[in-house]
mmCIF file of C-alpha atoms in Angstrom:
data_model
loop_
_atom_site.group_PDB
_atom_site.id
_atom_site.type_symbol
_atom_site.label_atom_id
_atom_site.label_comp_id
_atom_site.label_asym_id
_atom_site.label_seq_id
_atom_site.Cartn_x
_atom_site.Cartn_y
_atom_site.Cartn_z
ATOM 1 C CA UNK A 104 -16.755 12.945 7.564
ATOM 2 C CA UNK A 105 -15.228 13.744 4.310
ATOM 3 C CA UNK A 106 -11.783 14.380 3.821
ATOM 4 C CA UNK A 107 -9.609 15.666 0.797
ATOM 5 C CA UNK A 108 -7.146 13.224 0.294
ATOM 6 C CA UNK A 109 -5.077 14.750 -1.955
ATOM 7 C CA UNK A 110 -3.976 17.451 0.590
ATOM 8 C CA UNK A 111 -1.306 16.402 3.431
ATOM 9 C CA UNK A 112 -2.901 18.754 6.294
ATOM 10 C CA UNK A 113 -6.303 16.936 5.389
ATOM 11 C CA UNK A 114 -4.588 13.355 5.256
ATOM 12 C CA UNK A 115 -2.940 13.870 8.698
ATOM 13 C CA UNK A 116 -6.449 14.965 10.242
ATOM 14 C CA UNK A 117 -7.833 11.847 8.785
ATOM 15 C CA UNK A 118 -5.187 9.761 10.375
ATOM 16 C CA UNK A 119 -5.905 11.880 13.550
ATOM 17 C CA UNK A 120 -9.788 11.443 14.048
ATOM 18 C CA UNK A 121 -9.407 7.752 12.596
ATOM 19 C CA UNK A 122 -10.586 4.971 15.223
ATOM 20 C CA UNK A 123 -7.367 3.354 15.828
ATOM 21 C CA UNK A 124 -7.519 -0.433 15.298
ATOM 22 C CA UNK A 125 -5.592 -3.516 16.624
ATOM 23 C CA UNK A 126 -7.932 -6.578 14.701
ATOM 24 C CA UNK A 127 -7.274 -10.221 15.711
ATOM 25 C CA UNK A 128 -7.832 -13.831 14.902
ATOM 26 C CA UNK A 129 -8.349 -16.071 17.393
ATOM 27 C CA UNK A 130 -8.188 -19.571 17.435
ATOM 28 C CA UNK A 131 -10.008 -20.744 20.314
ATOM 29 C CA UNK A 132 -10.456 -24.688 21.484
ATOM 30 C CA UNK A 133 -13.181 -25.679 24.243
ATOM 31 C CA UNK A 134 -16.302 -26.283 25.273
ATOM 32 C CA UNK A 135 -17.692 -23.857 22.847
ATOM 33 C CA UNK A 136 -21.565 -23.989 23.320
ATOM 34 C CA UNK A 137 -20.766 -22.180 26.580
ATOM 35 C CA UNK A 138 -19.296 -19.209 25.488
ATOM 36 C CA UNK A 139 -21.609 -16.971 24.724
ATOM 37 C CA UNK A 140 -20.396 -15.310 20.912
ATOM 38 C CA UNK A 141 -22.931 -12.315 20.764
ATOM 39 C CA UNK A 142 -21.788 -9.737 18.616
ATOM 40 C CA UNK A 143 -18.105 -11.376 17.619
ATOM 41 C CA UNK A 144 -17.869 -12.904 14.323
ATOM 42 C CA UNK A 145 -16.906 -16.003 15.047
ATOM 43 C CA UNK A 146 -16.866 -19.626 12.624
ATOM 44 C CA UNK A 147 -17.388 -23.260 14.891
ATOM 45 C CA UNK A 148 -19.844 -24.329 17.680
ATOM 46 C CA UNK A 149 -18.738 -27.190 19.165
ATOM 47 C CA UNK A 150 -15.188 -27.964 20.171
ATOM 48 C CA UNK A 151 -13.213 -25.333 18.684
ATOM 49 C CA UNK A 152 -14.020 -21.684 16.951
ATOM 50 C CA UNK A 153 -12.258 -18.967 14.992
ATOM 51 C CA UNK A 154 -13.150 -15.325 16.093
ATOM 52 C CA UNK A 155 -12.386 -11.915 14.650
ATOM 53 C CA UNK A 156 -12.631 -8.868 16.483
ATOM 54 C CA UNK A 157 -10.395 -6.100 18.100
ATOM 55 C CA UNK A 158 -8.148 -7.310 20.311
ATOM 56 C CA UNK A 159 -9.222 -5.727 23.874
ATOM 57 C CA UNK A 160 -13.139 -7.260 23.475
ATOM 58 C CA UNK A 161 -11.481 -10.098 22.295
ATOM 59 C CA UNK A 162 -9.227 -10.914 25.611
ATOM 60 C CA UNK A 163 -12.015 -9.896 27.282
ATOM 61 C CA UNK A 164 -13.896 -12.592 25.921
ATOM 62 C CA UNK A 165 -11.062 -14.842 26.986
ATOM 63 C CA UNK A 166 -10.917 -14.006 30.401
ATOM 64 C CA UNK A 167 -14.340 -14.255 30.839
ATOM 65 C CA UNK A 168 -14.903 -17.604 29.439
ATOM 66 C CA UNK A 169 -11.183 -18.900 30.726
ATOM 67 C CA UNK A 170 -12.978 -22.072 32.394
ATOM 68 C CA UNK A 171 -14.114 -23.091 29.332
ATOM 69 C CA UNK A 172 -11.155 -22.790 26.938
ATOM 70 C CA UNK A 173 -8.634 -25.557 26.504
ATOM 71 C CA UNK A 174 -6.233 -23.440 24.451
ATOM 72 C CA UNK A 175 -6.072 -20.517 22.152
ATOM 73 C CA UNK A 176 -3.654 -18.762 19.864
ATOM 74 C CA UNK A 177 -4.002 -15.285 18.917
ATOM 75 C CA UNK A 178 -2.962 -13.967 15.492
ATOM 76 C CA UNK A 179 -2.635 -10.451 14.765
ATOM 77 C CA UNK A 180 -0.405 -8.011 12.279
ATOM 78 C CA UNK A 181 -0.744 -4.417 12.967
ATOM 79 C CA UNK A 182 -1.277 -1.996 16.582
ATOM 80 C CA UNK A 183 -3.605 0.715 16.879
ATOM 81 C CA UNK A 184 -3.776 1.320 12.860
ATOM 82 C CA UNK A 185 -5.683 4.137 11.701
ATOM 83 C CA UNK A 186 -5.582 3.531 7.884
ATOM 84 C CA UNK A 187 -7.026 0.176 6.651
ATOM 85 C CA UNK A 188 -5.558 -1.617 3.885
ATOM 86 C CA UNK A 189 -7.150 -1.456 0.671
ATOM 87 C CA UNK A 190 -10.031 -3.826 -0.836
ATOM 88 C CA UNK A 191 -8.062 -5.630 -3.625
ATOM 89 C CA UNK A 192 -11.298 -8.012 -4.710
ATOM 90 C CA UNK A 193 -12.516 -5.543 -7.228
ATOM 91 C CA UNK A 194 -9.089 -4.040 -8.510
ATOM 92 C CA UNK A 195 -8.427 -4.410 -12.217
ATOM 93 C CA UNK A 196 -4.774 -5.310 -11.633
ATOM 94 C CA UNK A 197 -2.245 -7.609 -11.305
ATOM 95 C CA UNK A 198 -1.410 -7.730 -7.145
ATOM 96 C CA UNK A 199 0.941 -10.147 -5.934
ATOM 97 C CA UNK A 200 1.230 -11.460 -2.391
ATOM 98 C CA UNK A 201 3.110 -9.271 0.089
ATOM 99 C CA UNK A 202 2.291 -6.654 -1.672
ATOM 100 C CA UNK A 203 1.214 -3.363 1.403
ATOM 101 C CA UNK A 204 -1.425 -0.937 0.278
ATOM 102 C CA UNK A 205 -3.334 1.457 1.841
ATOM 103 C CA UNK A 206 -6.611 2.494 1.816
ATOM 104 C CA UNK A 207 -7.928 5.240 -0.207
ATOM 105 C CA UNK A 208 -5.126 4.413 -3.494
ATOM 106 C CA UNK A 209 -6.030 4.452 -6.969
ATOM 107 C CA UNK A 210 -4.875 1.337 -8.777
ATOM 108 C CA UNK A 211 -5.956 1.554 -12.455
ATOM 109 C CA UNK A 212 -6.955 -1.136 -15.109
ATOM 110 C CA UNK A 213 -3.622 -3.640 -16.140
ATOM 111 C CA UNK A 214 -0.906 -2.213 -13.371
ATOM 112 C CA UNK A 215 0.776 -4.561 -12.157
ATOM 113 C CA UNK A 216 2.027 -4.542 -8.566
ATOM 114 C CA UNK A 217 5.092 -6.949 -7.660
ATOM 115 C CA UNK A 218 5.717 -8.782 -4.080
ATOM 116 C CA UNK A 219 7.159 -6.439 -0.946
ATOM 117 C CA UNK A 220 6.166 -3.071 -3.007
ATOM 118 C CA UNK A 221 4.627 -0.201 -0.716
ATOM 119 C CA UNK A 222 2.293 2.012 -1.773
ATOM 120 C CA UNK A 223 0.893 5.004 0.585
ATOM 121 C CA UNK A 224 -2.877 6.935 1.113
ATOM 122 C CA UNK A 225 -3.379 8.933 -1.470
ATOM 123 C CA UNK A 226 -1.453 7.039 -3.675
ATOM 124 C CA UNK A 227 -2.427 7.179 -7.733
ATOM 125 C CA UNK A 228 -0.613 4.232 -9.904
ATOM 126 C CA UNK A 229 -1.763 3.966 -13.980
ATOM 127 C CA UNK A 230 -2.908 2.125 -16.697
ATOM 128 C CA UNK A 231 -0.336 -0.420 -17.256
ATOM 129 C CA UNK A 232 2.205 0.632 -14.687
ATOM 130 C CA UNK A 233 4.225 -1.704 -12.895
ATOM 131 C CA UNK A 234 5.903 -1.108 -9.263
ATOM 132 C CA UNK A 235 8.298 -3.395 -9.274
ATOM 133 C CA UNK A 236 9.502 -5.495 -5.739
ATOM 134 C CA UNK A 237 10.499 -3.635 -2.570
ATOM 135 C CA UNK A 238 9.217 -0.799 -4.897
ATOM 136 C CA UNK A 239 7.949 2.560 -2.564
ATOM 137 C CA UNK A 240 5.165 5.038 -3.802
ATOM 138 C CA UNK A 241 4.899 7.098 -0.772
ATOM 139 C CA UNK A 242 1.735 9.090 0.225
ATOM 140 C CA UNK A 243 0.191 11.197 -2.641
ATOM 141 C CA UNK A 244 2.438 9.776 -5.143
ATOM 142 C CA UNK A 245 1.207 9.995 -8.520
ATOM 143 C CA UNK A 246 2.416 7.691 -11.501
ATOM 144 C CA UNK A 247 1.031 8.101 -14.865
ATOM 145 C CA UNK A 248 0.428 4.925 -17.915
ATOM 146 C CA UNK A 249 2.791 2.750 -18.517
ATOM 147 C CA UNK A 250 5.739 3.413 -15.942
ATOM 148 C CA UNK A 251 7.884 1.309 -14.603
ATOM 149 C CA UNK A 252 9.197 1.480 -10.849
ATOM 150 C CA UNK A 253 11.921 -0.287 -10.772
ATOM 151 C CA UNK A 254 12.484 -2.610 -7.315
ATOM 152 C CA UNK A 255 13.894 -0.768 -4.244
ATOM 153 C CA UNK A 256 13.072 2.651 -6.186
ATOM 154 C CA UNK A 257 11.408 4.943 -3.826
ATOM 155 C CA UNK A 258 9.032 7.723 -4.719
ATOM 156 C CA UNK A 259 9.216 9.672 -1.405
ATOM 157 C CA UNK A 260 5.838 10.737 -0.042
ATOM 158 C CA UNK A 261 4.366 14.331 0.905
ATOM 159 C CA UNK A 262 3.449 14.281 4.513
ATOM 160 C CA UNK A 263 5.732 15.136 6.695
ATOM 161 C CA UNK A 264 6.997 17.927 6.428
ATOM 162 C CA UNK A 265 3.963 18.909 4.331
ATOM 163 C CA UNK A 266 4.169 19.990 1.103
ATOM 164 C CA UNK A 267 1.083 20.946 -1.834
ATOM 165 C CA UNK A 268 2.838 19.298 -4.384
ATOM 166 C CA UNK A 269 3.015 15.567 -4.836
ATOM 167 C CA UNK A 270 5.508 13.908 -6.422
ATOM 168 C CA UNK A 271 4.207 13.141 -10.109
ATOM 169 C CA UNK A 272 5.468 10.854 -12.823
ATOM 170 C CA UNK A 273 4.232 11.316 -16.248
ATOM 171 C CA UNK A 274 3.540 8.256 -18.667
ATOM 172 C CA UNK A 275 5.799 6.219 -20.062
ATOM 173 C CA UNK A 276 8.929 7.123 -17.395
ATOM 174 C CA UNK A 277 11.380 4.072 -16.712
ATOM 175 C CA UNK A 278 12.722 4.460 -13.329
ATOM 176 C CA UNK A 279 15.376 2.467 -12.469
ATOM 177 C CA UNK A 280 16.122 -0.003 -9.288
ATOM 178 C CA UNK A 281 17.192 1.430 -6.282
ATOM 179 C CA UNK A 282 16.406 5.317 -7.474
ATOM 180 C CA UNK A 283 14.727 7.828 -4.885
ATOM 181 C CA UNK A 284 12.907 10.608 -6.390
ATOM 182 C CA UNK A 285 12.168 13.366 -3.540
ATOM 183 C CA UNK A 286 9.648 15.392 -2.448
ATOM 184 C CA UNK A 287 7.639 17.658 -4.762
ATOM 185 C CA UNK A 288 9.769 16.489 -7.931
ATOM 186 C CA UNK A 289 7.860 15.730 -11.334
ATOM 187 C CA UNK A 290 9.522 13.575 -14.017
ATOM 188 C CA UNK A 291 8.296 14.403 -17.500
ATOM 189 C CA UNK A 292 6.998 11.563 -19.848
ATOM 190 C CA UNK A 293 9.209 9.442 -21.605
ATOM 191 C CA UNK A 294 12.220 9.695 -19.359
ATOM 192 C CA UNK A 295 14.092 7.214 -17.860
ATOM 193 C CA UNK A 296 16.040 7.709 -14.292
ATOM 194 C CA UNK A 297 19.209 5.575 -14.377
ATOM 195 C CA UNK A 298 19.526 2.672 -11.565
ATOM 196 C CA UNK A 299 20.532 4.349 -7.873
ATOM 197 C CA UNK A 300 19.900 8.126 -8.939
ATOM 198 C CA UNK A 301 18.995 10.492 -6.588
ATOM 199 C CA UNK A 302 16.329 12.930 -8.075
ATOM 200 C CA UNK A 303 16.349 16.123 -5.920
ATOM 201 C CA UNK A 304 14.750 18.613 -9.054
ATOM 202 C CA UNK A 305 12.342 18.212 -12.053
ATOM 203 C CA UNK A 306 13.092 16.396 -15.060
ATOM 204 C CA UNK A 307 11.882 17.386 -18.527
ATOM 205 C CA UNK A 308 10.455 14.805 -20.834
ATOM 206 C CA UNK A 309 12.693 12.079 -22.995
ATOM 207 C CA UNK A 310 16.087 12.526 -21.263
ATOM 208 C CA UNK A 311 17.749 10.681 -19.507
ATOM 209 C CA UNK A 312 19.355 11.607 -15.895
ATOM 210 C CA UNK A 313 21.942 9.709 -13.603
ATOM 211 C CA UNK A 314 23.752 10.279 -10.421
ATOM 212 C CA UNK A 315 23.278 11.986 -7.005
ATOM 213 C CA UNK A 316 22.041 14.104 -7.245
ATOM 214 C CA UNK A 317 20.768 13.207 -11.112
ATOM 215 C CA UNK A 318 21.059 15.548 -13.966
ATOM 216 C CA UNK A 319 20.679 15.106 -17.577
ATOM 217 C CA UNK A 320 22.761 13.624 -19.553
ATOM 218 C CA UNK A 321 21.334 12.926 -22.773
ATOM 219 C CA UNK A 322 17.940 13.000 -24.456
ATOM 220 C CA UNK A 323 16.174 9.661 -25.204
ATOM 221 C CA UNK A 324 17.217 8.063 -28.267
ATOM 222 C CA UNK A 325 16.696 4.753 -30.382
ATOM 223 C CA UNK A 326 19.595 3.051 -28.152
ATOM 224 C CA UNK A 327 17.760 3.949 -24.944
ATOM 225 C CA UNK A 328 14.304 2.619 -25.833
ATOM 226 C CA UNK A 329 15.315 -0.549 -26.965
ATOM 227 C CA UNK A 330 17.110 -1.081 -23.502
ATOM 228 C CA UNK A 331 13.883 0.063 -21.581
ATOM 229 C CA UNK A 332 11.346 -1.494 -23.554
ATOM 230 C CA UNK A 333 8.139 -2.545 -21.413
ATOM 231 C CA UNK A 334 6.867 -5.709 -21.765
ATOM 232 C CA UNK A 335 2.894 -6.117 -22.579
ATOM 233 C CA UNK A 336 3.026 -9.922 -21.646
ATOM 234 C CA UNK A 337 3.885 -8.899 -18.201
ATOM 235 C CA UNK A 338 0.812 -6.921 -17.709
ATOM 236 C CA UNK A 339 -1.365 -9.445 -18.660
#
């Protein structure tokens, strides 16, 4: 079934009629030739095995096969999820561990996304962007080239309560640690959002807004882009 991710009614439906799923790994040690693996996806014959599968077949295989397990540990890190995470092998980017992303998020060529950061269904991050650690891009969330999230800064998500408008940031925006931009608010290119702001309203292009909640107070100058000057070697 198709859904249109880009709409919150649409993404909530998705998460709705999505087969909830609680995947394991199991370490299993035994007298392994007995159990009888049909259907699990499983790695060792003899004495010991490693299966994957969801958990209730899985502890079903257990019990059943109890007289012929030693010992087993059971390793699992989410309950009844609906959205998987996303495939990372064929992502143009730099991803670095503990990084969370969901399914069905746009990651284009040379972003750069830092340990802990968060980023939601529906998500869009660009060319050369960097979401810096503990970063949040929340569902829908829409950053354009060559912005910088700084860590802790949150870019709230549109899902609950729904909204049609996304929050967008334009290219080249510099958003400092610890900001939260809000529901439904764009930030025009070239601005910068000062460390801890709270951005509760739209925000032309090149100035530069502090406080909470932020408003202007100046326009980008010289000063201010040599202070928030990206750094190509990082995106490399």
């Amino acid at each position: 079934m198709n859904y249109n991710l880009t709409d919150p009614y649409e993404i909530a439906r998705y998460i709705k009629e999505a087969k909830k799923s609680t995947p394991v790994k199991a370490y299993i040690a035994g007298n392994i030739r007995k159990i009888d693996m049909t259907g699990y996806e499983h790695y060792g014959e003899i004495s010991a095995t490693i299966i994957f599968g969801e958990a209730d077949s899985v502890f079903a295989l257990i019990e059943k096969n109890r007289q012929n397990i030693k010992r087993y540990r059971i390793e699992n890190d989410r309950r009844n999820s609906a959205i998987p995470m996303l495939d990372l092998l064929h992502i143009d980017a730099r991803i670095e561990p503990g990084a969370i992303i969901r399914d069905n998020v746009i990651i284009k060529k040379g972003a750069v996304i830092m340990m802990g950061a968060v980023i939601n269904i529906g998500a869009e991050i660009g060319e050369g962007t960097m979401v810096d650690m503990n970063a949040v891009v929340g569902a829908r969330g829409k950053l354009g080239k060559n912005v910088h999230l700084g860590a802790g800064a949150v870019i709230a998500g549109v899902l609950e309560p729904p909204s049609k408008d996304p929050c967008v940031i334009e290219d080249n925006v510099l958003i400092g640690a610890n900001s939260v931009i809000l529901e439904g608010v764009r930030v025009g290119s070239g601005s910068v959002i000062a460390a801890g702001s709270v951005v509760t309203k739209d925000v032309p292009e090149n100035v530069v807004v502090a406080g909470a909640p932020a408003k202007i107070i100046k326009e980008v100058d010289d000063k201010t882009k040599s202070k928030t000057e990206l750094l190509e070697d990082l995106r490399k």
